[in-house]
C-alpha cells in the first residue's frame, strides 16, 4: 500500500499497516494551512504522536481557505 496524496493524513494509516512501504511526498500544501507540519528529514517522516491524524489547522486557515 502506498498513499499518493495528503501525506499529512496518510502517515498514520501507513504506519499502522504491515504492507505500507512508502508515502509519496509532494510539497504543495500551503505553509499557513496547518499549525505544525510533519517534517521530512533525510527522506523520512516521524509519525506525529498527537491524537487523531496528528495535525490541526492553523489559526485563521479555515476562514482563509473556506470555499
PDB file of N, CA and C in Angstrom:
ATOM      1  N   UNK A   1       0.842  -1.154   0.000  1.00  0.00           N
ATOM      2  CA  UNK A   1       0.000   0.000   0.000  1.00  0.00           C
ATOM      3  C   UNK A   1       0.893   1.224   0.000  1.00  0.00           C
ATOM      4  N   UNK A   2       0.546   2.189  -0.852  1.00  0.00           N
ATOM      5  CA  UNK A   2       1.352   3.399  -0.955  1.00  0.00           C
ATOM      6  C   UNK A   2       0.452   4.595  -1.255  1.00  0.00           C
ATOM      7  N   UNK A   3       0.093   5.391  -0.222  1.00  0.00           N
ATOM      8  CA  UNK A   3      -0.749   6.564  -0.468  1.00  0.00           C
ATOM      9  C   UNK A   3      -0.022   7.592  -1.330  1.00  0.00           C
ATOM     10  N   UNK A   4      -0.776   8.263  -2.199  1.00  0.00           N
ATOM     11  CA  UNK A   4      -0.158   9.196  -3.148  1.00  0.00           C
ATOM     12  C   UNK A   4      -0.494  10.654  -2.916  1.00  0.00           C
ATOM     13  N   UNK A   5      -1.407  10.979  -2.038  1.00  0.00           N
ATOM     14  CA  UNK A   5      -1.731  12.382  -1.768  1.00  0.00           C
ATOM     15  C   UNK A   5      -1.954  12.575  -0.279  1.00  0.00           C
ATOM     16  N   UNK A   6      -1.935  13.804   0.143  1.00  0.00           N
ATOM     17  CA  UNK A   6      -2.214  14.222   1.516  1.00  0.00           C
ATOM     18  C   UNK A   6      -1.357  13.425   2.518  1.00  0.00           C
ATOM     19  N   UNK A   7      -0.055  13.528   2.347  1.00  0.00           N
ATOM     20  CA  UNK A   7       0.852  12.788   3.236  1.00  0.00           C
ATOM     21  C   UNK A   7       0.638  13.154   4.699  1.00  0.00           C
ATOM     22  N   UNK A   8       0.143  14.381   4.950  1.00  0.00           N
ATOM     23  CA  UNK A   8      -0.088  14.822   6.324  1.00  0.00           C
ATOM     24  C   UNK A   8      -1.069  13.888   7.037  1.00  0.00           C
ATOM     25  N   UNK A   9      -2.030  13.352   6.297  1.00  0.00           N
ATOM     26  CA  UNK A   9      -3.025  12.452   6.876  1.00  0.00           C
ATOM     27  C   UNK A   9      -2.662  10.983   6.676  1.00  0.00           C
ATOM     28  N   UNK A  10      -1.890  10.678   5.640  1.00  0.00           N
ATOM     29  CA  UNK A  10      -1.573   9.296   5.298  1.00  0.00           C
ATOM     30  C   UNK A  10      -0.514   8.668   6.190  1.00  0.00           C
ATOM     31  N   UNK A  11       0.278   9.477   6.883  1.00  0.00           N
ATOM     32  CA  UNK A  11       1.365   8.922   7.699  1.00  0.00           C
ATOM     33  C   UNK A  11       0.861   7.947   8.754  1.00  0.00           C
ATOM     34  N   UNK A  12      -0.222   8.301   9.448  1.00  0.00           N
ATOM     35  CA  UNK A  12      -0.759   7.425  10.487  1.00  0.00           C
ATOM     36  C   UNK A  12      -1.277   6.116   9.909  1.00  0.00           C
ATOM     37  N   UNK A  13      -1.965   6.194   8.772  1.00  0.00           N
ATOM     38  CA  UNK A  13      -2.503   4.989   8.136  1.00  0.00           C
ATOM     39  C   UNK A  13      -1.362   4.081   7.702  1.00  0.00           C
ATOM     40  N   UNK A  14      -0.379   4.644   7.018  1.00  0.00           N
ATOM     41  CA  UNK A  14       0.748   3.841   6.544  1.00  0.00           C
ATOM     42  C   UNK A  14       1.522   3.221   7.707  1.00  0.00           C
ATOM     43  N   UNK A  15       1.651   3.961   8.804  1.00  0.00           N
ATOM     44  CA  UNK A  15       2.369   3.439   9.960  1.00  0.00           C
ATOM     45  C   UNK A  15       1.665   2.285  10.640  1.00  0.00           C
ATOM     46  N   UNK A  16       0.353   2.180  10.427  1.00  0.00           N
ATOM     47  CA  UNK A  16      -0.425   1.115  11.069  1.00  0.00           C
ATOM     48  C   UNK A  16      -0.562  -0.136  10.202  1.00  0.00           C
ATOM     49  N   UNK A  17      -0.150  -0.067   8.955  1.00  0.00           N
ATOM     50  CA  UNK A  17      -0.318  -1.188   8.038  1.00  0.00           C
ATOM     51  C   UNK A  17       0.992  -1.929   7.809  1.00  0.00           C
ATOM     52  N   UNK A  18       0.924  -3.234   7.850  1.00  0.00           N
ATOM     53  CA  UNK A  18       2.127  -4.043   7.639  1.00  0.00           C
ATOM     54  C   UNK A  18       2.626  -3.982   6.199  1.00  0.00           C
ATOM     55  N   UNK A  19       1.731  -3.701   5.239  1.00  0.00           N
ATOM     56  CA  UNK A  19       2.142  -3.724   3.836  1.00  0.00           C
ATOM     57  C   UNK A  19       2.358  -2.330   3.246  1.00  0.00           C
ATOM     58  N   UNK A  20       2.436  -1.306   4.057  1.00  0.00           N
ATOM     59  CA  UNK A  20       2.738   0.045   3.554  1.00  0.00           C
ATOM     60  C   UNK A  20       4.250   0.208   3.509  1.00  0.00           C
ATOM     61  N   UNK A  21       4.766   0.644   2.377  1.00  0.00           N
ATOM     62  CA  UNK A  21       6.218   0.754   2.277  1.00  0.00           C
ATOM     63  C   UNK A  21       6.703   2.165   1.970  1.00  0.00           C
ATOM     64  N   UNK A  22       5.798   3.071   1.572  1.00  0.00           N
ATOM     65  CA  UNK A  22       6.203   4.459   1.376  1.00  0.00           C
ATOM     66  C   UNK A  22       4.967   5.338   1.354  1.00  0.00           C
ATOM     67  N   UNK A  23       5.180   6.614   1.605  1.00  0.00           N
ATOM     68  CA  UNK A  23       4.142   7.642   1.482  1.00  0.00           C
ATOM     69  C   UNK A  23       4.721   8.696   0.551  1.00  0.00           C
ATOM     70  N   UNK A  24       4.045   8.901  -0.570  1.00  0.00           N
ATOM     71  CA  UNK A  24       4.522   9.887  -1.534  1.00  0.00           C
ATOM     72  C   UNK A  24       4.430  11.286  -0.932  1.00  0.00           C
ATOM     73  N   UNK A  25       5.471  12.072  -1.111  1.00  0.00           N
ATOM     74  CA  UNK A  25       5.528  13.424  -0.562  1.00  0.00           C
ATOM     75  C   UNK A  25       5.618  14.431  -1.691  1.00  0.00           C
ATOM     76  N   UNK A  26       4.587  15.263  -1.816  1.00  0.00           N
ATOM     77  CA  UNK A  26       4.588  16.359  -2.772  1.00  0.00           C
ATOM     78  C   UNK A  26       4.375  17.619  -1.954  1.00  0.00           C
ATOM     79  N   UNK A  27       5.322  18.503  -1.993  1.00  0.00           N
ATOM     80  CA  UNK A  27       5.290  19.688  -1.132  1.00  0.00           C
ATOM     81  C   UNK A  27       4.436  20.799  -1.749  1.00  0.00           C
ATOM     82  N   UNK A  28       3.121  20.589  -1.784  1.00  0.00           N
ATOM     83  CA  UNK A  28       2.232  21.598  -2.346  1.00  0.00           C
ATOM     84  C   UNK A  28       1.242  22.145  -1.329  1.00  0.00           C
ATOM     85  N   UNK A  29       1.369  21.749  -0.082  1.00  0.00           N
ATOM     86  CA  UNK A  29       0.491  22.250   0.973  1.00  0.00           C
ATOM     87  C   UNK A  29       0.884  23.686   1.316  1.00  0.00           C
ATOM     88  N   UNK A  30      -0.076  24.618   1.325  1.00  0.00           N
ATOM     89  CA  UNK A  30       0.257  25.992   1.714  1.00  0.00           C
ATOM     90  C   UNK A  30       0.887  26.026   3.110  1.00  0.00           C
ATOM     91  N   UNK A  31       1.951  26.773   3.299  1.00  0.00           N
ATOM     92  CA  UNK A  31       2.661  26.761   4.576  1.00  0.00           C
ATOM     93  C   UNK A  31       1.847  27.294   5.757  1.00  0.00           C
ATOM     94  N   UNK A  32       0.759  28.014   5.474  1.00  0.00           N
ATOM     95  CA  UNK A  32      -0.061  28.554   6.565  1.00  0.00           C
ATOM     96  C   UNK A  32      -1.358  27.778   6.782  1.00  0.00           C
ATOM     97  N   UNK A  33      -1.462  26.565   6.235  1.00  0.00           N
ATOM     98  CA  UNK A  33      -2.684  25.761   6.376  1.00  0.00           C
ATOM     99  C   UNK A  33      -2.728  25.019   7.706  1.00  0.00           C
ATOM    100  N   UNK A  34      -1.644  24.383   8.098  1.00  0.00           N
ATOM    101  CA  UNK A  34      -1.609  23.587   9.325  1.00  0.00           C
ATOM    102  C   UNK A  34      -0.748  24.258  10.392  1.00  0.00           C
ATOM    103  N   UNK A  35      -1.115  24.040  11.647  1.00  0.00           N
ATOM    104  CA  UNK A  35      -0.380  24.635  12.768  1.00  0.00           C
ATOM    105  C   UNK A  35       1.049  24.096  12.822  1.00  0.00           C
ATOM    106  N   UNK A  36       1.204  22.815  12.586  1.00  0.00           N
ATOM    107  CA  UNK A  36       2.535  22.192  12.604  1.00  0.00           C
ATOM    108  C   UNK A  36       2.532  21.036  11.618  1.00  0.00           C
ATOM    109  N   UNK A  37       3.439  21.086  10.666  1.00  0.00           N
ATOM    110  CA  UNK A  37       3.508  20.049   9.641  1.00  0.00           C
ATOM    111  C   UNK A  37       4.552  19.001  10.017  1.00  0.00           C
ATOM    112  N   UNK A  38       4.283  17.721   9.691  1.00  0.00           N
ATOM    113  CA  UNK A  38       5.339  16.718   9.841  1.00  0.00           C
ATOM    114  C   UNK A  38       6.494  17.088   8.913  1.00  0.00           C
ATOM    115  N   UNK A  39       7.701  16.956   9.392  1.00  0.00           N
ATOM    116  CA  UNK A  39       8.876  17.325   8.599  1.00  0.00           C
ATOM    117  C   UNK A  39       9.552  16.094   8.023  1.00  0.00           C
ATOM    118  N   UNK A  40      10.010  16.252   6.811  1.00  0.00           N
ATOM    119  CA  UNK A  40      10.768  15.200   6.157  1.00  0.00           C
ATOM    120  C   UNK A  40      12.245  15.486   6.412  1.00  0.00           C
ATOM    121  N   UNK A  41      12.913  14.547   7.077  1.00  0.00           N
ATOM    122  CA  UNK A  41      14.339  14.689   7.363  1.00  0.00           C
ATOM    123  C   UNK A  41      15.079  13.469   6.854  1.00  0.00           C
ATOM    124  N   UNK A  42      16.035  13.691   5.990  1.00  0.00           N
ATOM    125  CA  UNK A  42      16.820  12.606   5.385  1.00  0.00           C
ATOM    126  C   UNK A  42      15.929  11.568   4.710  1.00  0.00           C
ATOM    127  N   UNK A  43      14.824  12.039   4.100  1.00  0.00           N
ATOM    128  CA  UNK A  43      13.941  11.134   3.377  1.00  0.00           C
ATOM    129  C   UNK A  43      12.966  10.364   4.237  1.00  0.00           C
ATOM    130  N   UNK A  44      12.850  10.715   5.522  1.00  0.00           N
ATOM    131  CA  UNK A  44      11.960  10.000   6.440  1.00  0.00           C
ATOM    132  C   UNK A  44      11.071  10.972   7.202  1.00  0.00           C
ATOM    133  N   UNK A  45       9.863  10.530   7.472  1.00  0.00           N
ATOM    134  CA  UNK A  45       8.946  11.275   8.326  1.00  0.00           C
ATOM    135  C   UNK A  45       8.815  10.561   9.657  1.00  0.00           C
ATOM    136  N   UNK A  46       8.714  11.325  10.713  1.00  0.00           N
ATOM    137  CA  UNK A  46       8.371  10.757  12.018  1.00  0.00           C
ATOM    138  C   UNK A  46       6.860  10.923  12.154  1.00  0.00           C
ATOM    139  N   UNK A  47       6.163   9.836  12.456  1.00  0.00           N
ATOM    140  CA  UNK A  47       4.711   9.893  12.596  1.00  0.00           C
ATOM    141  C   UNK A  47       4.378  10.724  13.825  1.00  0.00           C
ATOM    142  N   UNK A  48       3.519  11.760  13.659  1.00  0.00           N
ATOM    143  CA  UNK A  48       3.170  12.607  14.811  1.00  0.00           C
ATOM    144  C   UNK A  48       2.537  11.796  15.939  1.00  0.00           C
ATOM    145  N   UNK A  49       2.835  12.163  17.168  1.00  0.00           N
ATOM    146  CA  UNK A  49       2.291  11.454  18.327  1.00  0.00           C
ATOM    147  C   UNK A  49       1.023  12.098  18.860  1.00  0.00           C
ATOM    148  N   UNK A  50       0.590  13.185  18.223  1.00  0.00           N
ATOM    149  CA  UNK A  50      -0.645  13.831  18.657  1.00  0.00           C
ATOM    150  C   UNK A  50      -1.834  12.949  18.316  1.00  0.00           C
ATOM    151  N   UNK A  51      -2.958  13.122  19.013  1.00  0.00           N
ATOM    152  CA  UNK A  51      -4.126  12.267  18.769  1.00  0.00           C
ATOM    153  C   UNK A  51      -4.744  12.466  17.390  1.00  0.00           C
ATOM    154  N   UNK A  52      -5.549  11.509  16.981  1.00  0.00           N
ATOM    155  CA  UNK A  52      -6.222  11.576  15.684  1.00  0.00           C
ATOM    156  C   UNK A  52      -5.231  11.455  14.553  1.00  0.00           C
ATOM    157  N   UNK A  53      -5.375  12.276  13.545  1.00  0.00           N
ATOM    158  CA  UNK A  53      -4.454  12.226  12.411  1.00  0.00           C
ATOM    159  C   UNK A  53      -3.170  12.993  12.677  1.00  0.00           C
ATOM    160  N   UNK A  54      -3.084  13.671  13.819  1.00  0.00           N
ATOM    161  CA  UNK A  54      -1.825  14.284  14.244  1.00  0.00           C
ATOM    162  C   UNK A  54      -1.570  15.696  13.763  1.00  0.00           C
ATOM    163  N   UNK A  55      -2.519  16.298  13.056  1.00  0.00           N
ATOM    164  CA  UNK A  55      -2.323  17.667  12.597  1.00  0.00           C
ATOM    165  C   UNK A  55      -3.562  18.495  12.930  1.00  0.00           C
ATOM    166  N   UNK A  56      -3.405  19.797  12.982  1.00  0.00           N
ATOM    167  CA  UNK A  56      -4.512  20.712  13.248  1.00  0.00           C
ATOM    168  C   UNK A  56      -4.377  21.924  12.330  1.00  0.00           C
ATOM    169  N   UNK A  57      -5.508  22.491  11.970  1.00  0.00           N
ATOM    170  CA  UNK A  57      -5.477  23.694  11.140  1.00  0.00           C
ATOM    171  C   UNK A  57      -4.826  24.842  11.900  1.00  0.00           C
ATOM    172  N   UNK A  58      -4.113  25.670  11.179  1.00  0.00           N
ATOM    173  CA  UNK A  58      -3.503  26.865  11.757  1.00  0.00           C
ATOM    174  C   UNK A  58      -4.605  27.879  12.070  1.00  0.00           C
ATOM    175  N   UNK A  59      -4.370  28.737  13.060  1.00  0.00           N
ATOM    176  CA  UNK A  59      -5.349  29.789  13.342  1.00  0.00           C
ATOM    177  C   UNK A  59      -5.622  30.624  12.086  1.00  0.00           C
ATOM    178  N   UNK A  60      -6.881  30.807  11.752  1.00  0.00           N
ATOM    179  CA  UNK A  60      -7.277  31.591  10.594  1.00  0.00           C
ATOM    180  C   UNK A  60      -7.324  30.829   9.282  1.00  0.00           C
ATOM    181  N   UNK A  61      -6.822  29.585   9.244  1.00  0.00           N
ATOM    182  CA  UNK A  61      -6.781  28.821   7.992  1.00  0.00           C
ATOM    183  C   UNK A  61      -8.179  28.468   7.500  1.00  0.00           C
ATOM    184  N   UNK A  62      -9.070  28.121   8.405  1.00  0.00           N
ATOM    185  CA  UNK A  62     -10.426  27.760   7.988  1.00  0.00           C
ATOM    186  C   UNK A  62     -11.096  28.944   7.278  1.00  0.00           C
ATOM    187  N   UNK A  63     -10.951  30.124   7.841  1.00  0.00           N
ATOM    188  CA  UNK A  63     -11.535  31.318   7.234  1.00  0.00           C
ATOM    189  C   UNK A  63     -10.867  31.623   5.892  1.00  0.00           C
ATOM    190  N   UNK A  64      -9.545  31.537   5.838  1.00  0.00           N
ATOM    191  CA  UNK A  64      -8.807  31.887   4.619  1.00  0.00           C
ATOM    192  C   UNK A  64      -9.092  30.930   3.463  1.00  0.00           C
ATOM    193  N   UNK A  65      -9.181  29.626   3.762  1.00  0.00           N
ATOM    194  CA  UNK A  65      -9.314  28.626   2.705  1.00  0.00           C
ATOM    195  C   UNK A  65     -10.734  28.108   2.513  1.00  0.00           C
ATOM    196  N   UNK A  66     -11.701  28.706   3.176  1.00  0.00           N
ATOM    197  CA  UNK A  66     -13.099  28.289   3.021  1.00  0.00           C
ATOM    198  C   UNK A  66     -13.539  28.541   1.582  1.00  0.00           C
ATOM    199  N   UNK A  67     -14.271  27.580   1.017  1.00  0.00           N
ATOM    200  CA  UNK A  67     -14.801  27.738  -0.346  1.00  0.00           C
ATOM    201  C   UNK A  67     -16.307  27.788  -0.329  1.00  0.00           C
TER     202      UNK A  67
END
